[in-house]
Every structure is written in C-alpha cells, then in structure tokens.
PDB file of C-alpha atoms in Angstrom:
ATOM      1  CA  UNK A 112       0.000   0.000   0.000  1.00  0.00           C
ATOM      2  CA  UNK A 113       1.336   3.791  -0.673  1.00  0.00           C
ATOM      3  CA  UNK A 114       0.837   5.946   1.688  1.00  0.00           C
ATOM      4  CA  UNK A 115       1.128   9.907   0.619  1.00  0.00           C
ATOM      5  CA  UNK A 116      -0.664  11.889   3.516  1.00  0.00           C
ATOM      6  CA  UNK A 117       1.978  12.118   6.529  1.00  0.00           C
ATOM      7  CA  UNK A 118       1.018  11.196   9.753  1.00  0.00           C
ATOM      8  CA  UNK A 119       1.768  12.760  13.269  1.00  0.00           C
ATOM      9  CA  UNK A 120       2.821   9.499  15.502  1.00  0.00           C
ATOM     10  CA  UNK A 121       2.445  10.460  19.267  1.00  0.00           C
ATOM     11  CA  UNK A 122       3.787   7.862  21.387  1.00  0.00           C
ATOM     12  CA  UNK A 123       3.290   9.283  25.457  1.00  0.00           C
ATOM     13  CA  UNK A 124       2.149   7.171  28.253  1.00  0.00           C
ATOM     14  CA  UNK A 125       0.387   9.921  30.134  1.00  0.00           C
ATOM     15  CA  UNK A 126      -3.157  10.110  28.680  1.00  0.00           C
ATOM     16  CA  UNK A 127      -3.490  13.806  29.593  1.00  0.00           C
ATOM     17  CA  UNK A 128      -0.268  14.871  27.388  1.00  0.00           C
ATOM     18  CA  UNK A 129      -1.426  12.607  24.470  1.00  0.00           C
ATOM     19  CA  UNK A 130      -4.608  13.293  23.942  1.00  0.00           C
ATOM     20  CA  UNK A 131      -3.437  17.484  24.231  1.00  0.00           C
ATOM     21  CA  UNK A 132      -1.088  16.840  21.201  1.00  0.00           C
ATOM     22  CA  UNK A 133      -3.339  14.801  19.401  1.00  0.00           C
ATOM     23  CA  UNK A 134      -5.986  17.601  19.859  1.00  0.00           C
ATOM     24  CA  UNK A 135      -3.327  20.488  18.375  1.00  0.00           C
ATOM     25  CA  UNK A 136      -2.107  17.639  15.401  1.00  0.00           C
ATOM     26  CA  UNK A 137      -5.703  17.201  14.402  1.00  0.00           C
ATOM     27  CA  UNK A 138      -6.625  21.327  14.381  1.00  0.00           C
ATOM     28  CA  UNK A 139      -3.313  20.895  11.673  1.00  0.00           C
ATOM     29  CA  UNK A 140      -5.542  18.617   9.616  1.00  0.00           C
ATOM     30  CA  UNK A 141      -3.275  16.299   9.854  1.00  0.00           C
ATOM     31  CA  UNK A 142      -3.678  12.637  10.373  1.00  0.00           C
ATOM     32  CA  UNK A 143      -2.765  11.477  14.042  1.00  0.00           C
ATOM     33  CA  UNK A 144      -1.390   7.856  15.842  1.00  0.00           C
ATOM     34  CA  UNK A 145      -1.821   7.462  19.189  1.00  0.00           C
ATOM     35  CA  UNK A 146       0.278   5.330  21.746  1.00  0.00           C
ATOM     36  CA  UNK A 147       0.210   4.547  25.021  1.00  0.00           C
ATOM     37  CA  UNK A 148       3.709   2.316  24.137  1.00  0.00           C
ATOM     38  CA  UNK A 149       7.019   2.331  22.508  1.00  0.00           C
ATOM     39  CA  UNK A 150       6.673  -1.306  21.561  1.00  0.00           C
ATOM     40  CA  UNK A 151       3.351  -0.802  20.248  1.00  0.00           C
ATOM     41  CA  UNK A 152       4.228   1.930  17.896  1.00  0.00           C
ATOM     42  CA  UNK A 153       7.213  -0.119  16.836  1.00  0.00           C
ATOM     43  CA  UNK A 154       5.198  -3.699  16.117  1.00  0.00           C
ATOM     44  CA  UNK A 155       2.907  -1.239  14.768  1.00  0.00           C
ATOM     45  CA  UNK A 156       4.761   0.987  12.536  1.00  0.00           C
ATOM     46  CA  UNK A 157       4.976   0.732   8.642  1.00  0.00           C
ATOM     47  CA  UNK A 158       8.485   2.560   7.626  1.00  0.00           C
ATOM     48  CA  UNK A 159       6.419   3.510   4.229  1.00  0.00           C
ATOM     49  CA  UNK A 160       4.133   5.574   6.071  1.00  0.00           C
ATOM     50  CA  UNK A 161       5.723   9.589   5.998  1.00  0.00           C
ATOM     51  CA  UNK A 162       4.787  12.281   8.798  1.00  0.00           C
ATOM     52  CA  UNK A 163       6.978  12.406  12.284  1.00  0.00           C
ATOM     53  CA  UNK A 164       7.305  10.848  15.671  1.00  0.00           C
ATOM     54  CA  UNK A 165       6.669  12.868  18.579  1.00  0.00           C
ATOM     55  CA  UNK A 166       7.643  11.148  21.591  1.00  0.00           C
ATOM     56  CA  UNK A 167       7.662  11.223  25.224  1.00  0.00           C
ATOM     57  CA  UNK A 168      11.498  10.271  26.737  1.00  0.00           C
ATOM     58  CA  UNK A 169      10.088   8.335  29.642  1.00  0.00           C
ATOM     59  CA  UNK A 170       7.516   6.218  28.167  1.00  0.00           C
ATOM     60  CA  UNK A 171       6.593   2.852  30.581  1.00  0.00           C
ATOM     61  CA  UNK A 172       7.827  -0.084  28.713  1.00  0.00           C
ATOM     62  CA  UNK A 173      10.849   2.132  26.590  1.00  0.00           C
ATOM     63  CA  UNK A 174      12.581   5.197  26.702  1.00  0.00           C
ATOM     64  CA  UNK A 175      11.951   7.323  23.957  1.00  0.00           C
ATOM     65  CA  UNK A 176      15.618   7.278  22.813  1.00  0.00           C
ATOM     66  CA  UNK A 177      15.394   3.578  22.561  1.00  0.00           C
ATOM     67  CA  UNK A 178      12.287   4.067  19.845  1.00  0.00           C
ATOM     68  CA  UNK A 179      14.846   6.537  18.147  1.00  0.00           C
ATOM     69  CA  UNK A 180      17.542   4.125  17.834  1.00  0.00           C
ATOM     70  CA  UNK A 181      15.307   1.262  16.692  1.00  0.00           C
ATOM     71  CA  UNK A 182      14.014   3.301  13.936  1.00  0.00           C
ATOM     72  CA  UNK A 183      17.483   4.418  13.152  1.00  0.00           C
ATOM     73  CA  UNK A 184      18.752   0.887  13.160  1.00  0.00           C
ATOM     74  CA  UNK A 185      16.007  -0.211  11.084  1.00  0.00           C
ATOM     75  CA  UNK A 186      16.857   2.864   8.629  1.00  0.00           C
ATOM     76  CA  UNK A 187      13.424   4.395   8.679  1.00  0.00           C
ATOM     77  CA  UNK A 188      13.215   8.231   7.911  1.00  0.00           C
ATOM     78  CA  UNK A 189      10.926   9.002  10.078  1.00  0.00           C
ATOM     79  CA  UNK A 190      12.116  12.336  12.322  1.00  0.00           C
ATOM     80  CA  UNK A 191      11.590  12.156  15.844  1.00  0.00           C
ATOM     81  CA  UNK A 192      10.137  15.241  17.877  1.00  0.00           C
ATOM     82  CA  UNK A 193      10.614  14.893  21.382  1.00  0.00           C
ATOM     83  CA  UNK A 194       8.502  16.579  23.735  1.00  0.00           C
ATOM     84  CA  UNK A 195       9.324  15.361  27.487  1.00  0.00           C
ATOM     85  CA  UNK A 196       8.909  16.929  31.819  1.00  0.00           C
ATOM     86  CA  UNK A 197      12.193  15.092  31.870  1.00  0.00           C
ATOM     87  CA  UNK A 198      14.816  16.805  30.232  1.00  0.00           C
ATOM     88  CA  UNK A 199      18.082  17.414  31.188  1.00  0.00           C
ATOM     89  CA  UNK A 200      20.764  18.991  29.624  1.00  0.00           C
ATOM     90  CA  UNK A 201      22.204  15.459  29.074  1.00  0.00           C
ATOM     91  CA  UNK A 202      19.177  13.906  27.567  1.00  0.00           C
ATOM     92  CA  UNK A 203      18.424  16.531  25.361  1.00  0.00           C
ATOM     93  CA  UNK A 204      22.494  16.759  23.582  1.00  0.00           C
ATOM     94  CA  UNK A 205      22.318  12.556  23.616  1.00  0.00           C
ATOM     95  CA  UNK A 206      18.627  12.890  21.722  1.00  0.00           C
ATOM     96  CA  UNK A 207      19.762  15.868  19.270  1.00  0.00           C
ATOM     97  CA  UNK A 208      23.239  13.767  18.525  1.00  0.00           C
ATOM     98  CA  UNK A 209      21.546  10.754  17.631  1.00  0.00           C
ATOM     99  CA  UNK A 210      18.908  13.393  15.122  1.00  0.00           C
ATOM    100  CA  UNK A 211      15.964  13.973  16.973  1.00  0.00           C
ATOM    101  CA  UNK A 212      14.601  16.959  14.852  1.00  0.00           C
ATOM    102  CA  UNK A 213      13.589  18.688  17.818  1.00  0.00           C
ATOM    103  CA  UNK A 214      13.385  18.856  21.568  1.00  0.00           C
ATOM    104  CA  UNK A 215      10.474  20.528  23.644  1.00  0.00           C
ATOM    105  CA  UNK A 216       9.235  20.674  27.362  1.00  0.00           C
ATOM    106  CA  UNK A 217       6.461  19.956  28.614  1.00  0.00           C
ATOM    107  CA  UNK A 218       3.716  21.911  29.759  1.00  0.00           C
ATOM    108  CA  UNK A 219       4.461  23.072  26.015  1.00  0.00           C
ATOM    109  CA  UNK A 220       3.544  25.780  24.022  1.00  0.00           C
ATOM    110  CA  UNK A 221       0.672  25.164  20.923  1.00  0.00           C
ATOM    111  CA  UNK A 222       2.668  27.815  18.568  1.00  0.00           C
ATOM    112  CA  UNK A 223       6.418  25.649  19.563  1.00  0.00           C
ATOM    113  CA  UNK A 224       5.157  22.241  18.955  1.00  0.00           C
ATOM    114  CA  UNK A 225       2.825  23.444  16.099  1.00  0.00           C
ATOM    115  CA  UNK A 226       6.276  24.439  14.103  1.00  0.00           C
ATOM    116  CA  UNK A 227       7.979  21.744  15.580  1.00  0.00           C
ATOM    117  CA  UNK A 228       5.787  19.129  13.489  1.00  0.00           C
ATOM    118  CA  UNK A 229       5.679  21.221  10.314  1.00  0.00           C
ATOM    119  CA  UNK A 230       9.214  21.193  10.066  1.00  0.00           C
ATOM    120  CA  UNK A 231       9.391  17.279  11.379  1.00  0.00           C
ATOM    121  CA  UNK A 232       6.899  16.441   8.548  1.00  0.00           C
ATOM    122  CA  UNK A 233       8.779  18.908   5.997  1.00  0.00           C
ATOM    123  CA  UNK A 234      11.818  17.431   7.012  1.00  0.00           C
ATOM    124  CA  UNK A 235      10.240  13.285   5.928  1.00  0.00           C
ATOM    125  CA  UNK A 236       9.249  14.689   2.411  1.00  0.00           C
ATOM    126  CA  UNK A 237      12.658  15.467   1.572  1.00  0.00           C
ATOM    127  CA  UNK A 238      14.355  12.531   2.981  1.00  0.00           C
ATOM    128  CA  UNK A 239      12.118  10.419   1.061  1.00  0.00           C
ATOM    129  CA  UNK A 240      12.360  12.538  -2.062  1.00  0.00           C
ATOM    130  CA  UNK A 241      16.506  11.973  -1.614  1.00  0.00           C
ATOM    131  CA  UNK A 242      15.547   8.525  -1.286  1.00  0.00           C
ATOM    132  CA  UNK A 243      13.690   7.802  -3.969  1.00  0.00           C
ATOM    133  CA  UNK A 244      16.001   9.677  -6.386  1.00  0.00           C
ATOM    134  CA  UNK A 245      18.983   7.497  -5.146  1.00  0.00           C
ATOM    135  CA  UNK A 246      17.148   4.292  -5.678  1.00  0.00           C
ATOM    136  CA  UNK A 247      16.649   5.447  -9.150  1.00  0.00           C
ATOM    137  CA  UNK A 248      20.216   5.787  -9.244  1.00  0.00           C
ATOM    138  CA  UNK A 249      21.215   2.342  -8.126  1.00  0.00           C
ATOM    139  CA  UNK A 250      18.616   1.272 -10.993  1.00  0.00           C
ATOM    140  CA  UNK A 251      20.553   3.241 -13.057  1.00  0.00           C
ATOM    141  CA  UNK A 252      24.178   1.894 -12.338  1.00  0.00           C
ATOM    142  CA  UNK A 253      23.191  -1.385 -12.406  1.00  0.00           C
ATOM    143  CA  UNK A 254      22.679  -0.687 -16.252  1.00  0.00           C
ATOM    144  CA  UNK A 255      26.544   0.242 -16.832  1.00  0.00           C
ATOM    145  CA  UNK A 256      28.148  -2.102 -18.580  1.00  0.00           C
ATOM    146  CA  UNK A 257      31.769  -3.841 -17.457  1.00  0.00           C
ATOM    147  CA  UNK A 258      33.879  -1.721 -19.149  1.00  0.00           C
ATOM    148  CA  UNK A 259      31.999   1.693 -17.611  1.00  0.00           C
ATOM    149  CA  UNK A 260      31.828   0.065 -13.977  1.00  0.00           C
ATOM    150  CA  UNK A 261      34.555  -0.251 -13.691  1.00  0.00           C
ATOM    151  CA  UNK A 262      35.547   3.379 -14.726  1.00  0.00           C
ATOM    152  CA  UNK A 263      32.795   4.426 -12.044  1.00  0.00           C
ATOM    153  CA  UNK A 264      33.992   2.225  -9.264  1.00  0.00           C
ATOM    154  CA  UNK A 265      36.988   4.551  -9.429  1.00  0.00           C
ATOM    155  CA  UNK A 266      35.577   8.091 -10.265  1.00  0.00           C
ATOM    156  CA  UNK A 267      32.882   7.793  -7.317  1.00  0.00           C
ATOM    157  CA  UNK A 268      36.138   7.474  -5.215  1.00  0.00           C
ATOM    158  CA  UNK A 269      37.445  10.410  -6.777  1.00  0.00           C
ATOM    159  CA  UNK A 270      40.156   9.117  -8.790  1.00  0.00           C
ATOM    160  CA  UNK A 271      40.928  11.804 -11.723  1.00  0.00           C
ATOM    161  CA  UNK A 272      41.289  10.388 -14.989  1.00  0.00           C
ATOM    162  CA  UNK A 273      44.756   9.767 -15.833  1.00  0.00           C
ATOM    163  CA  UNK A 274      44.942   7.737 -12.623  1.00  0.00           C
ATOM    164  CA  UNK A 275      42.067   5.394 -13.552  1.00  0.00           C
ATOM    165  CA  UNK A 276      43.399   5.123 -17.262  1.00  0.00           C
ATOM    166  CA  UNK A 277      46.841   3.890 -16.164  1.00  0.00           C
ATOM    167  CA  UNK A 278      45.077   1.763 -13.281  1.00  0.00           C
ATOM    168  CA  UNK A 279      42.330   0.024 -16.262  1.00  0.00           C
ATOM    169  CA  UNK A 280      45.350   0.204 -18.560  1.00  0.00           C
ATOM    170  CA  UNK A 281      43.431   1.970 -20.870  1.00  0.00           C
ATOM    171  CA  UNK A 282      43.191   5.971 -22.956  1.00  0.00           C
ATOM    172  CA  UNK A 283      42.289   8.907 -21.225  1.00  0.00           C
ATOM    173  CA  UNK A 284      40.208   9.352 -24.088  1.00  0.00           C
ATOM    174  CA  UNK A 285      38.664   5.804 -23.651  1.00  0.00           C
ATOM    175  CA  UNK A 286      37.898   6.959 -19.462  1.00  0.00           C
ATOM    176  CA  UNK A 287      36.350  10.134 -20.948  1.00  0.00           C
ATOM    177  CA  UNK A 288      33.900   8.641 -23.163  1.00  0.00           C
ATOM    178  CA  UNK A 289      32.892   6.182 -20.568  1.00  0.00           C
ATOM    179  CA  UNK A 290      32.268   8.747 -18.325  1.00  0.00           C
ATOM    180  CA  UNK A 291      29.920  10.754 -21.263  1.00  0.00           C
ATOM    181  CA  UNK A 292      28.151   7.332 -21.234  1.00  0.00           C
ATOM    182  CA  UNK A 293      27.980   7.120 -17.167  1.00  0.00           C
ATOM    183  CA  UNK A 294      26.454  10.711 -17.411  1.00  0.00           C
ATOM    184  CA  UNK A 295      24.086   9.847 -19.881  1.00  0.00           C
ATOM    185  CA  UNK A 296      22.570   6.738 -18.001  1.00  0.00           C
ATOM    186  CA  UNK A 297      22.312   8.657 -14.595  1.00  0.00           C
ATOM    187  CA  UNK A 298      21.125  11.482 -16.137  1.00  0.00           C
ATOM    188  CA  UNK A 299      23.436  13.629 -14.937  1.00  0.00           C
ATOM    189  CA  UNK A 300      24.552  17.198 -16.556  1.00  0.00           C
ATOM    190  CA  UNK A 301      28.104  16.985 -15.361  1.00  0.00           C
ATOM    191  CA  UNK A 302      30.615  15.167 -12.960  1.00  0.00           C
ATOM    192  CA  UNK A 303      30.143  18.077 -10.168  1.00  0.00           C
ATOM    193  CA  UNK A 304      26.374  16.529  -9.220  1.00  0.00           C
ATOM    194  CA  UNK A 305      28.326  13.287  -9.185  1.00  0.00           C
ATOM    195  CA  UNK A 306      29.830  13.743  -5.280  1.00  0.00           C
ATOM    196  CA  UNK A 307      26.258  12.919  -3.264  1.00  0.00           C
ATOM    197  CA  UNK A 308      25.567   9.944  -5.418  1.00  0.00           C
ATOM    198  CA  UNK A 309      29.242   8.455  -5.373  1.00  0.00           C
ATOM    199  CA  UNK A 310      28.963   9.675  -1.608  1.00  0.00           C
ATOM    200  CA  UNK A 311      26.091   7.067  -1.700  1.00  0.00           C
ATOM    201  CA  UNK A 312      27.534   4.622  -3.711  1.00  0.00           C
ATOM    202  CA  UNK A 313      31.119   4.253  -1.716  1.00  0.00           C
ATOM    203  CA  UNK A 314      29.612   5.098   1.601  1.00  0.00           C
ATOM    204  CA  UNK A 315      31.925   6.473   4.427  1.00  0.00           C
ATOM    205  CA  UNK A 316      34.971   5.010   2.583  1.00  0.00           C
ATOM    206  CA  UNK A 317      37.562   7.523   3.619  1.00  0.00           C
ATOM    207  CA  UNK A 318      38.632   8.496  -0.104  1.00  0.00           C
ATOM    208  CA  UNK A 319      35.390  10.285  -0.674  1.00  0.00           C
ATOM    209  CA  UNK A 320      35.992  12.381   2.828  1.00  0.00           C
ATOM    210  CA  UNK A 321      38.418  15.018   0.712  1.00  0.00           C
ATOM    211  CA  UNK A 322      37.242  14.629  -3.192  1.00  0.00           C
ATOM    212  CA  UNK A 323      39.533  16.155  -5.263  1.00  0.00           C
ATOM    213  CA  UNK A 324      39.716  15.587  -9.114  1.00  0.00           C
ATOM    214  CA  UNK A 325      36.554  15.374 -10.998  1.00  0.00           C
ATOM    215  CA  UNK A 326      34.442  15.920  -7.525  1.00  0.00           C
ATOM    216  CA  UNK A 327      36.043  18.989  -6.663  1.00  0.00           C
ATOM    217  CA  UNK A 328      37.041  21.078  -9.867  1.00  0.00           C
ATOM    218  CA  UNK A 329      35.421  22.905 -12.293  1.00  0.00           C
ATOM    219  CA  UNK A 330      32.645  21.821 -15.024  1.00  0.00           C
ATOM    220  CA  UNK A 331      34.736  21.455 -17.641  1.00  0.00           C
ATOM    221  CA  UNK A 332      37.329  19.318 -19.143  1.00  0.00           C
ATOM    222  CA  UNK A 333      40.531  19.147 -17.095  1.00  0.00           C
ATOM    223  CA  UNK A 334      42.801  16.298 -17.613  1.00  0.00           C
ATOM    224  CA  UNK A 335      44.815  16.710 -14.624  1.00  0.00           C
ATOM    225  CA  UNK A 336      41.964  17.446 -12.220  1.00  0.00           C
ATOM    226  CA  UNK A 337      39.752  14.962 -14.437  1.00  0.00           C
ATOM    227  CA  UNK A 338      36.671  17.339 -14.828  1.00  0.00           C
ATOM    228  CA  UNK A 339      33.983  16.216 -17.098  1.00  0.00           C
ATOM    229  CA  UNK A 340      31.090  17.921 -18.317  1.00  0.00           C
ATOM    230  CA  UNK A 341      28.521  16.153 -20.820  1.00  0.00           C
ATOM    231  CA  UNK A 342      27.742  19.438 -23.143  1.00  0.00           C
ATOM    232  CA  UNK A 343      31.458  19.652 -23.920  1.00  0.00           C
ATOM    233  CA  UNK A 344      32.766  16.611 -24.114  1.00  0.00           C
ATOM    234  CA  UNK A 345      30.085  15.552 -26.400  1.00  0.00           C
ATOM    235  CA  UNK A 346      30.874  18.308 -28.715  1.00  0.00           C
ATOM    236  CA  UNK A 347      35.059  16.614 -29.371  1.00  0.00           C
ATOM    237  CA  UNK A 348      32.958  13.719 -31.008  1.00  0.00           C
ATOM    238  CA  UNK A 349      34.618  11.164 -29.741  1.00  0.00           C
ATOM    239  CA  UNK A 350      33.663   8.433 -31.146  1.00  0.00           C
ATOM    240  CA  UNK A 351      31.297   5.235 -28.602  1.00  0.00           C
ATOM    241  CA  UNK A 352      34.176   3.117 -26.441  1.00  0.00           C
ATOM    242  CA  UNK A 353      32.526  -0.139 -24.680  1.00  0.00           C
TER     243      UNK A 353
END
C-alpha cells in the first residue's frame, strides 16, 4: 500500500499529554497515531508511512531514545520530535546527537510544537524525495556495462582520470567517453552533481571524505583534475568506447 498523507505518531504514556497533542495535530488537519507504548508503535509501525514521531522520553515499557535508535537501526526516515517533563541537559544533547529533529518541554507551548511538526513532517518529504532519487540511481548503475563500472567504481572514489586510465590500462580518451556514457545513463549534466551519489555509492569510505579531481574542480574538461562535463565533451565527437 502507498501511503502519501503524513502522519503525526504520538507515542506518550500519560493520557493527559497525548490526547493534548493529538488535539493540536488534528486542528493541523493532519492525520494522528496514538500510543500509550514504545513497543506498540514499533510492532505497529509501517516505515512507508511519511509524517513524524513525537515522543515522550520516559515512556513505561521504553525510553523514547530507545524508539529513536530502533528506527534508526532499522533505517526508517521518520524524524523524531521529542517533547518530554524530563529533560536534562544530558538527555536533550544525547537525543539531538543521535537526530531527533527537535526537543520541547512539557507543559508546552501550541505555537512551539505546532512548528515543531511542520518542520518534522517537511523534514520526511525530503528525505524520502533523496531517497527515492537514489534508488533510481542504483537502478541506473546497475545498467553500466563492465567496461563503464569499472571506470565508475573509481571516479565515485574520486580518482581523476589519468589515474584510472593507467590503473584500467586503458586511454584517457577511452575513461572520458565512458564517463559521457555514465552521465548519460544517470542522467546527470556533469561530474560536479556526481559527489552525493558516489557519496552514496562508496559510503563512508575515507577516499570520498576530501574529493579532489573530478568531484572537486570545475565543469569542464581538465585532464589533470579529471573534470567532465557532458555538453562539452560531447561536442570533441569522440567516437562510442565499450
């Protein structure tokens, strides 16, 4: 099922609290979860389902930092709003560290929380926008063929292009028009956008922590720094290299 509307997800064990935010979500028009439980809301849960978390830290069968981490283990994008009559100084650092969106006291205020959850539920769209763009990316790579996969797995690390020609044993022409073709596919303008999606690709390898080359010069065709943009590389007319 696809889910489109977001949904406010209040998980508080105190009655009083919950039913006060799920009174202010609903005057939103938005669409509103209540909980008594952590473990509820986590059996409960669909990841697919967009909107934000606004949690109580003491909750009676979890801490509300535990329900962050699961959902952080478990890779969902949901943001987390905490609103809490426990907060120390501590709690609130260890809750923003780990990405709670937001951190508010209780009693609250309507107009705090009220932009609180926009910006929580703001905040979802555009994770899952990201997301869905870089699974159309993967879909995308997974049509190079061998010879420009291989010329990617060293360009997303930020390898310029005389270094992965001598390291494929093959023409810095040859890398060039590979990388036109890589472009093309991923339907990207030039190798600049490239840095977020090898980011993705290579993860927290520690050669994409200082790009240099092609993810850190100019737009334009640099052999040393290995910059490659489509529009003028298409123009040489180099001629289709498998």
């Amino acid at each position: 099922m696809i889910h489109t509307e977001p949904t406010v997800f209040i998980v508080d064990s105190d009655a009083l609290a919950r039913n006060a935010v799920h009174d202010l979500v609903c005057r939103m028009d938005l669409r509103c979860r209540t909980y008594s439980s952590g473990l509820q809301f986590l059996r409960e849960y669909d990841r697919s389902m967009p909107g934000c978390l606004v949690c109580e830290i003491r909750v009676l069968d979890i801490s509300g930092l535990d329900v962050q981490r699961r959902l952080a283990a478990e890779r969902a994008p949901l943001p987390v709003v905490f609103l809490t009559a426990h907060a120390t100084v501590a709690i609130v650092v260890r809750a923003l560290c780990e990405g709670a969106v937001d951190f508010l006291e209780k009693p609250f205020r309507e107009d705090n929380l009220w932009e609180a959850v926009q910006n929580a539920v703001r905040l979802d769209q555009s994770r899952r926008e990201a997301l869905r763009e870089k699974d159309q990316i993967t879909h995308r790579l997974r049509g190079l063929t061998r010879g420009e996969s291989a010329v990617w797995q060293l360009w997303a690390c930020g390898q310029s292009i005389p270094s992965i020609a001598e390291r494929l044993k093959i023409s810095t022409r040859t890398v060039e028009t590979r990388q036109i073709r890589i472009l093309r596919k991923l339907g990207i303008q030039t190798s600049l956008d490239l840095l977020p999606v090898a980011v993705d690709a290579v993860g927290d390898r520690r050669d994409v922590a200082k790009p240099h080359g092609q993810l850190a010069g100019r737009a334009s065709i640099d052999r040393e720094r290995g910059v490659v943009r489509l529009q003028s590389l298409q123009e040489t007319g180099y001629p289709e290299i498998p």
